[in-house]
Amino acid sequence: MALHQACEQMFGTRQPFDYLACPVCGALQMARMPEDLSAFYPPGYYSYQTGANARWRQILRRWRNRDLWQGHWRSSAWQLLQPFDNLLALQGLGLQRQHRILDVGCGQGQLVLALQELGFKQVLGIDPFAEASAHVRVLAIEHLAEGNWDLICFHHSLEHLPDPLATLQVAVLRLAPRGRLLIRVPTVDSWAYRYYGPHWVQWDPPRHLYLFSRQNMQRFAELLDLRLVWLRDDSTGLQFWGSERYRQGLPLQGYRPLRGQRLRADWRARALNRVHQGDQFSCLLQKKS
């Protein structure tokens, strides 16, 4: 296996980490896992930031999520704001409000809260590093007793796990008959990975322990005896402005691009998605019975 090295850059520590590349599918896996992963998820880590939202921001968020869920996003002024990609990814899945939905690696549970506000009653988020709340439990899926979920989501959480295949095997056991897995992950099968190399923003060592290829995700589906319903690129402009920050030796934490910069980058990302060169994809896997 080829050895690759990349440095931690989100917080600017520049600590190097080695990764091994699969000679068959090109996926990357960290060569030596850190003993204490929690040390790399400080309070400022973006997944856990909630902020002191003012009342008007909460109202705008609810309006945005309602319009997005009803399919009005593309034709509305909400495009001027940052979309909620995790909720957008659930569109078109035919979800009903009685369906049981589990969000694995949910951070502070923003998706769970949004779904509850949209009328979903049986929604739960789990995350071993988050703070417990009314809609988030602090545990890994291996320790979750409940099963029979209609949909289990891994929104950019699977790449943080030391053995993603083993975790997915547990998830399959928690699915209802004909239940589905929605997986969204970064991919090395991308223009951004080839162009930026170790400065690619979604490499993100040491938090990303595993970086997927399309081929190895298809292999996972076979090993799990699941049907691969679809696999779609859904990358964003982060691959451009985030990677450029890293290439300049600047940390990403606390940085927000200008609106025009973000919109131009998102336009470029959509162009890459159309030719299957985006730096992340989502895939839907379903139990065969």
Coordinates of C-alpha atoms in Angstrom, one line a residue:
M1 CA 0.0 0.0 0.0
A2 CA 1.2 3.5 -0.8
L3 CA 1.8 5.8 2.1
H4 CA 0.5 9.4 2.1
Q5 CA 0.9 12.2 4.6
A6 CA -1.2 15.1 5.5
C7 CA -1.3 17.6 8.4
E8 CA -4.0 18.8 10.7
Q9 CA -5.0 22.3 9.4
M10 CA -8.4 23.1 10.7
F11 CA -7.0 24.4 14.0
G12 CA -3.5 25.1 12.5
T13 CA -1.5 22.6 14.6
R14 CA 0.2 21.2 11.5
Q15 CA 0.6 17.8 13.2
P16 CA 1.4 15.2 10.5
F17 CA -0.5 12.0 10.1
D18 CA 0.1 9.0 7.7
Y19 CA -2.5 7.3 5.6
L20 CA -2.4 4.1 3.6
A21 CA -4.0 4.0 0.1
C22 CA -5.8 0.8 -1.1
P23 CA -4.1 -0.3 -4.3
V24 CA -7.4 -1.6 -5.7
C25 CA -9.9 1.1 -5.0
G26 CA -7.8 4.1 -3.9
A27 CA -9.5 4.7 -0.6
L28 CA -7.4 6.1 2.2
Q29 CA -7.2 4.9 5.8
M30 CA -5.2 6.3 8.7
A31 CA -2.1 4.2 9.2
R32 CA -2.0 4.6 13.0
M33 CA -5.2 5.6 14.9
P34 CA -4.8 8.2 17.7
E35 CA -5.4 6.6 21.1
D36 CA -7.7 9.5 22.3
L37 CA -9.9 10.8 19.4
S38 CA -11.8 13.1 21.8
A39 CA -8.6 15.3 22.0
F40 CA -9.2 16.3 18.4
Y41 CA -12.8 17.4 18.9
P42 CA -12.4 20.6 21.1
P43 CA -15.3 22.7 22.1
G44 CA -14.8 24.9 19.0
Y45 CA -15.2 22.0 16.6
Y46 CA -17.9 23.1 14.1
S47 CA -20.2 20.0 14.5
Y48 CA -20.9 21.0 18.1
Q49 CA -21.4 24.8 17.8
T50 CA -24.9 25.9 18.4
G51 CA -24.4 29.6 19.2
A52 CA -26.8 31.9 21.1
N53 CA -29.4 32.2 18.3
A54 CA -31.7 35.2 18.6
R55 CA -35.4 34.6 18.2
W56 CA -35.4 36.0 14.7
R57 CA -32.7 33.6 13.6
Q58 CA -34.7 30.7 14.9
I59 CA -37.8 31.9 13.0
L60 CA -35.8 32.3 9.7
R61 CA -34.3 28.8 10.2
R62 CA -37.7 27.3 10.5
W63 CA -39.0 29.1 7.5
R64 CA -36.0 28.0 5.5
N65 CA -36.3 24.4 6.5
R66 CA -40.1 24.4 5.7
D67 CA -39.5 25.8 2.2
L68 CA -36.6 23.5 1.6
W69 CA -38.6 20.4 2.6
Q70 CA -41.5 21.5 0.4
G71 CA -39.2 21.8 -2.6
H72 CA -39.2 25.6 -2.9
W73 CA -35.5 26.1 -2.3
R74 CA -34.2 26.5 -5.9
S75 CA -36.8 29.1 -6.8
S76 CA -36.6 31.2 -3.7
A77 CA -34.5 33.9 -2.1
W78 CA -33.2 31.3 0.4
Q79 CA -30.5 30.5 -2.1
L80 CA -28.8 33.6 -0.9
L81 CA -28.3 31.9 2.5
Q82 CA -26.3 28.8 3.3
P83 CA -28.6 25.7 2.6
F84 CA -29.0 23.0 5.2
D85 CA -27.4 20.2 3.2
N86 CA -28.3 17.4 5.7
L87 CA -32.0 18.2 5.3
L88 CA -31.7 18.8 1.6
A89 CA -30.2 15.3 1.3
L90 CA -33.5 13.7 2.6
Q91 CA -35.6 15.2 -0.2
G92 CA -37.0 12.7 -2.6
L93 CA -36.7 9.7 -0.2
G94 CA -40.5 9.5 0.3
L95 CA -40.3 9.9 4.0
Q96 CA -43.5 10.0 6.0
R97 CA -43.9 11.6 9.4
Q98 CA -44.4 8.2 11.1
H99 CA -41.1 6.9 9.8
R100 CA -38.4 6.2 12.4
I101 CA -35.2 8.1 11.6
L102 CA -31.8 7.8 13.3
D103 CA -29.0 10.3 12.7
V104 CA -25.6 8.8 13.6
G105 CA -22.9 11.4 14.5
C106 CA -25.4 14.1 14.8
G107 CA -23.3 16.8 16.5
Q108 CA -25.8 19.0 18.5
G109 CA -28.7 17.5 16.6
Q110 CA -29.6 20.3 14.2
L111 CA -31.1 17.8 11.7
V112 CA -33.1 16.0 14.4
L113 CA -34.5 19.3 15.6
A114 CA -35.4 20.4 12.1
L115 CA -37.3 17.1 11.4
Q116 CA -39.1 17.4 14.7
E117 CA -40.2 21.0 13.7
L118 CA -41.4 19.5 10.4
G119 CA -43.7 17.1 12.2
F120 CA -41.6 13.9 12.5
K121 CA -42.2 12.3 15.8
Q122 CA -39.8 9.3 15.9
V123 CA -36.4 10.9 15.3
L124 CA -33.2 10.4 17.4
G125 CA -29.6 11.6 17.1
I126 CA -26.6 9.9 18.7
D127 CA -23.0 11.1 19.0
P128 CA -20.4 9.9 21.4
F129 CA -18.8 13.3 21.6
A130 CA -21.8 15.6 21.8
E131 CA -23.6 17.0 24.8
A132 CA -26.8 15.2 25.9
S133 CA -30.1 17.0 25.2
A134 CA -33.8 16.2 24.7
H135 CA -33.1 14.9 21.1
V136 CA -29.4 13.7 21.4
R137 CA -28.0 10.8 23.2
V138 CA -24.3 10.5 24.0
L139 CA -23.4 7.1 22.7
A140 CA -22.3 5.1 19.7
I141 CA -24.6 3.0 17.5
E142 CA -23.0 -0.2 18.9
H143 CA -24.6 0.7 22.3
L144 CA -28.0 1.7 21.0
A145 CA -30.6 -0.9 22.1
E146 CA -33.4 0.3 19.8
G147 CA -33.8 -1.1 16.3
N148 CA -36.4 -1.2 13.5
W149 CA -35.3 2.2 12.0
D150 CA -36.7 3.0 8.6
L151 CA -33.8 5.3 7.8
I152 CA -30.3 5.5 9.4
C153 CA -28.3 8.5 8.3
F154 CA -24.5 9.0 8.4
H155 CA -24.1 12.7 7.4
H156 CA -20.3 13.1 7.2
S157 CA -19.8 10.9 10.3
L158 CA -18.7 7.6 8.8
E159 CA -15.3 9.0 7.8
H160 CA -14.7 9.7 11.5
L161 CA -14.9 6.1 12.6
P162 CA -12.0 3.6 12.8
D163 CA -13.9 0.7 11.2
P164 CA -16.7 2.0 9.0
L165 CA -17.6 -1.4 7.7
A166 CA -18.1 -2.8 11.2
T167 CA -20.3 0.2 12.1
L168 CA -22.4 -0.3 9.0
Q169 CA -22.8 -4.0 9.9
V170 CA -24.3 -2.9 13.2
A171 CA -26.5 -0.3 11.5
V172 CA -27.9 -3.0 9.2
L173 CA -29.0 -5.0 12.3
R174 CA -30.9 -1.9 13.5
L175 CA -32.8 -1.4 10.3
A176 CA -36.5 -2.3 9.8
P177 CA -37.4 -4.6 6.9
R178 CA -36.7 -2.7 3.7
G179 CA -35.0 -0.1 5.8
R180 CA -32.4 2.2 4.3
L181 CA -29.0 3.7 5.0
L182 CA -28.2 7.2 3.8
I183 CA -24.5 7.8 3.7
R184 CA -22.7 11.1 2.9
V185 CA -18.9 11.1 2.8
P186 CA -15.9 12.8 1.2
T187 CA -14.3 11.0 -1.7
V188 CA -10.8 10.7 -3.1
D189 CA -12.4 10.2 -6.5
S190 CA -12.4 13.9 -7.0
W191 CA -10.8 16.8 -8.8
A192 CA -10.2 18.6 -5.5
Y193 CA -8.2 15.6 -4.0
R194 CA -6.0 15.4 -7.1
Y195 CA -5.5 19.1 -7.4
Y196 CA -5.0 20.1 -3.7
G197 CA -3.4 16.9 -2.4
P198 CA -2.6 17.2 1.3
H199 CA -4.2 20.7 1.3
W200 CA -7.6 19.2 0.3
V201 CA -9.9 20.6 3.0
Q202 CA -11.9 17.3 3.4
W203 CA -8.8 15.2 4.1
D204 CA -9.0 16.7 7.6
P205 CA -6.6 14.6 9.6
P206 CA -6.8 13.2 12.2
R207 CA -10.6 13.5 12.4
H208 CA -11.2 11.8 9.1
L209 CA -9.8 8.3 9.6
Y210 CA -11.1 6.9 6.4
L211 CA -11.6 8.5 3.0
F212 CA -13.8 6.7 0.6
S213 CA -13.8 6.0 -3.1
R214 CA -16.9 5.1 -5.2
Q215 CA -15.6 1.6 -5.8
N216 CA -15.1 0.8 -2.2
M217 CA -18.6 2.1 -1.3
Q218 CA -20.0 -0.2 -3.9
R219 CA -17.9 -3.1 -2.4
F220 CA -19.3 -2.2 1.1
A221 CA -22.9 -2.6 -0.3
E222 CA -22.0 -6.1 -1.6
L223 CA -20.5 -7.1 1.7
L224 CA -23.5 -5.8 3.6
D225 CA -25.9 -7.6 1.2
L226 CA -27.6 -4.3 0.5
R227 CA -29.0 -2.9 -2.7
L228 CA -27.2 0.3 -3.9
V229 CA -30.2 2.4 -4.9
W230 CA -28.1 5.4 -6.1
L231 CA -24.8 7.2 -5.6
R232 CA -24.7 11.0 -6.3
D233 CA -22.1 13.7 -6.1
D234 CA -23.2 16.5 -3.7
S235 CA -20.1 18.5 -3.1
T236 CA -20.1 22.2 -2.2
G237 CA -17.9 25.2 -2.7
L238 CA -16.0 24.3 0.5
Q239 CA -13.6 22.2 -1.6
F240 CA -12.4 25.5 -3.2
W241 CA -12.3 28.2 -0.6
G242 CA -11.4 25.8 2.3
S243 CA -8.6 24.1 0.4
E244 CA -7.2 27.5 -0.8
R245 CA -7.1 28.6 2.9
Y246 CA -5.0 25.5 3.7
R247 CA -2.8 26.0 0.7
Q248 CA -2.0 29.4 2.1
G249 CA -1.1 28.0 5.5
L250 CA -4.2 29.5 7.1
P251 CA -6.6 27.6 9.5
L252 CA -10.2 27.1 8.6
Q253 CA -11.6 27.5 12.1
G254 CA -13.6 30.7 12.5
Y255 CA -13.3 31.6 8.8
R256 CA -16.4 32.5 6.8
P257 CA -16.2 33.3 3.0
L258 CA -17.8 36.3 1.5
R259 CA -21.3 35.6 0.0
G260 CA -20.1 36.2 -3.5
Q261 CA -17.1 34.0 -3.0
R262 CA -19.3 31.2 -1.6
L263 CA -21.9 31.4 -4.4
R264 CA -19.1 31.3 -7.1
A265 CA -17.5 28.3 -5.4
D266 CA -20.9 26.5 -5.2
W267 CA -21.5 27.1 -8.9
R268 CA -18.1 25.5 -9.6
A269 CA -19.0 22.6 -7.3
R270 CA -22.2 21.9 -9.1
A271 CA -20.3 21.7 -12.4
L272 CA -18.0 19.1 -10.9
N273 CA -20.9 17.2 -9.5
R274 CA -22.5 16.9 -12.9
V275 CA -19.4 15.0 -14.2
H276 CA -18.9 12.9 -11.0
Q277 CA -15.8 14.8 -9.9
G278 CA -17.2 16.4 -6.7
D279 CA -15.3 15.8 -3.5
Q280 CA -18.2 14.2 -1.7
F281 CA -21.0 11.9 -2.5
S282 CA -24.2 10.6 -1.0
C283 CA -25.5 7.1 -1.5
L284 CA -28.7 5.2 -0.5
L285 CA -28.5 1.6 0.5
Q286 CA -31.5 -0.6 1.1
K287 CA -32.2 -3.9 2.7
K288 CA -33.3 -6.5 0.2
S289 CA -36.0 -7.8 2.4

